[in-house]
């Protein structure tokens, strides 16, 4: 599933659409500890977190994350909103808990693979 297909699925609210929406999402990744995310986030993963700040964007850029999904009603702070636009990072959001949001991505990927 590509980032654009995830956006088009309507599963999550769109906070910012960045570049690379044609990139394939490798897998969902759940993490709220930046140092762990820096070392373990999969390239082109869909990172599900509750951290909506500048540091999250920096780690997403460093790890080449396909997109960020802010869970549990988390939002980007104003500085991070501006930076996401400048750096063209795709950020989606949901009120769902982290695990459920990641599970929905995983299930959608499996569903789409079955239809391929």
CSV table of C-alpha atoms in Angstrom, one decimal:
chain,number,residue,atom,x,y,z
A,1,UNK,CA,0.0,0.0,0.0
A,2,UNK,CA,1.3,3.4,-0.9
A,3,UNK,CA,1.0,6.5,1.3
A,4,UNK,CA,-1.5,7.9,-1.2
A,5,UNK,CA,-3.6,4.7,-0.9
A,6,UNK,CA,-3.6,5.1,2.9
A,7,UNK,CA,-4.7,8.7,2.6
A,8,UNK,CA,-7.4,7.7,0.1
A,9,UNK,CA,-8.7,4.9,2.4
A,10,UNK,CA,-10.1,7.6,4.7
A,11,UNK,CA,-9.0,5.7,7.8
A,12,UNK,CA,-7.2,8.7,9.2
A,13,UNK,CA,-7.6,12.5,9.1
A,14,UNK,CA,-5.1,14.3,6.9
A,15,UNK,CA,-3.0,16.9,8.7
A,16,UNK,CA,-0.4,17.4,6.0
A,17,UNK,CA,0.4,15.8,2.7
A,18,UNK,CA,4.0,15.7,1.9
A,19,UNK,CA,6.2,14.4,-0.9
A,20,UNK,CA,6.6,10.8,-1.7
A,21,UNK,CA,3.0,9.8,-1.5
A,22,UNK,CA,3.7,7.1,-4.1
A,23,UNK,CA,6.1,5.3,-1.7
A,24,UNK,CA,5.1,1.9,-0.6
A,25,UNK,CA,4.6,1.6,3.2
A,26,UNK,CA,6.7,-1.3,4.4
A,27,UNK,CA,4.9,-1.8,7.7
A,28,UNK,CA,3.4,0.0,10.6
A,29,UNK,CA,5.7,1.0,13.5
A,30,UNK,CA,4.6,1.9,17.0
A,31,UNK,CA,6.9,3.9,19.2
A,32,UNK,CA,6.9,6.9,21.5
A,33,UNK,CA,10.5,7.0,22.5
A,34,UNK,CA,12.6,9.0,20.0
A,35,UNK,CA,15.9,7.2,20.6
A,36,UNK,CA,14.3,3.9,19.9
A,37,UNK,CA,12.5,5.2,16.8
A,38,UNK,CA,15.8,6.6,15.5
A,39,UNK,CA,17.4,3.1,15.7
A,40,UNK,CA,14.5,0.9,14.9
A,41,UNK,CA,12.0,2.7,12.7
A,42,UNK,CA,11.8,0.8,9.4
A,43,UNK,CA,12.5,2.8,6.2
A,44,UNK,CA,9.2,3.7,4.6
A,45,UNK,CA,7.3,2.6,7.7
A,46,UNK,CA,4.0,4.2,8.8
A,47,UNK,CA,5.1,5.5,12.3
A,48,UNK,CA,2.2,5.6,14.8
A,49,UNK,CA,2.9,7.8,17.8
A,50,UNK,CA,1.4,10.3,20.2
A,51,UNK,CA,4.3,12.8,19.8
A,52,UNK,CA,3.4,15.7,17.6
A,53,UNK,CA,6.5,17.9,17.9
A,54,UNK,CA,9.6,19.0,15.9
A,55,UNK,CA,11.7,16.1,17.2
A,56,UNK,CA,9.2,13.6,15.8
A,57,UNK,CA,9.5,15.2,12.4
A,58,UNK,CA,13.3,15.2,12.6
A,59,UNK,CA,13.4,11.5,13.4
A,60,UNK,CA,10.9,10.7,10.7
A,61,UNK,CA,13.1,12.5,8.2
A,62,UNK,CA,16.2,10.8,9.5
A,63,UNK,CA,14.7,7.3,9.3
A,64,UNK,CA,12.9,8.0,5.9
A,65,UNK,CA,9.6,7.2,7.4
A,66,UNK,CA,6.8,7.1,4.8
A,67,UNK,CA,4.3,8.9,7.0
A,68,UNK,CA,3.5,9.7,10.6
A,69,UNK,CA,0.1,8.9,12.2
A,70,UNK,CA,-0.7,10.8,15.3
A,71,UNK,CA,-2.8,8.5,17.5
A,72,UNK,CA,-5.0,9.0,20.6
A,73,UNK,CA,-6.1,12.5,19.5
A,74,UNK,CA,-2.5,13.8,19.5
A,75,UNK,CA,-1.9,16.9,17.4
A,76,UNK,CA,1.0,18.7,15.9
A,77,UNK,CA,2.0,21.8,17.8
A,78,UNK,CA,2.1,25.0,15.7
A,79,UNK,CA,5.8,25.0,15.1
A,80,UNK,CA,5.7,21.3,14.0
A,81,UNK,CA,2.7,22.0,11.6
A,82,UNK,CA,4.8,24.6,9.9
A,83,UNK,CA,7.8,22.4,9.7
A,84,UNK,CA,5.8,19.4,8.4
A,85,UNK,CA,4.7,21.7,5.5
A,86,UNK,CA,8.2,23.0,4.9
A,87,UNK,CA,9.8,19.5,5.0
A,88,UNK,CA,6.9,17.9,3.1
A,89,UNK,CA,6.3,15.2,5.6
A,90,UNK,CA,2.9,13.4,5.5
A,91,UNK,CA,1.1,13.5,8.8
A,92,UNK,CA,-2.2,11.8,9.5
A,93,UNK,CA,-4.2,11.6,12.7
A,94,UNK,CA,-6.8,9.6,14.6
A,95,UNK,CA,-8.4,9.4,18.0
A,96,UNK,CA,-7.7,5.6,18.0
A,97,UNK,CA,-5.2,4.1,20.4
A,98,UNK,CA,-1.7,3.5,18.9
A,99,UNK,CA,-2.1,-0.3,18.6
A,100,UNK,CA,-5.5,-0.2,16.9
A,101,UNK,CA,-4.3,2.4,14.4
A,102,UNK,CA,-1.3,0.3,13.5
A,103,UNK,CA,-3.4,-2.8,13.3
A,104,UNK,CA,-5.8,-1.1,10.8
A,105,UNK,CA,-2.8,-0.2,8.6
A,106,UNK,CA,-1.5,-3.8,8.8
A,107,UNK,CA,-4.9,-5.2,8.0
A,108,UNK,CA,-5.4,-2.9,5.1
A,109,UNK,CA,-2.0,-3.9,3.7
A,110,UNK,CA,-2.9,-7.6,3.9
A,111,UNK,CA,-6.3,-6.9,2.3
A,112,UNK,CA,-4.7,-5.1,-0.6
A,113,UNK,CA,-2.1,-7.8,-1.0
A,114,UNK,CA,-4.9,-10.3,-1.3
A,115,UNK,CA,-6.5,-8.2,-4.1
A,116,UNK,CA,-3.2,-7.8,-6.0
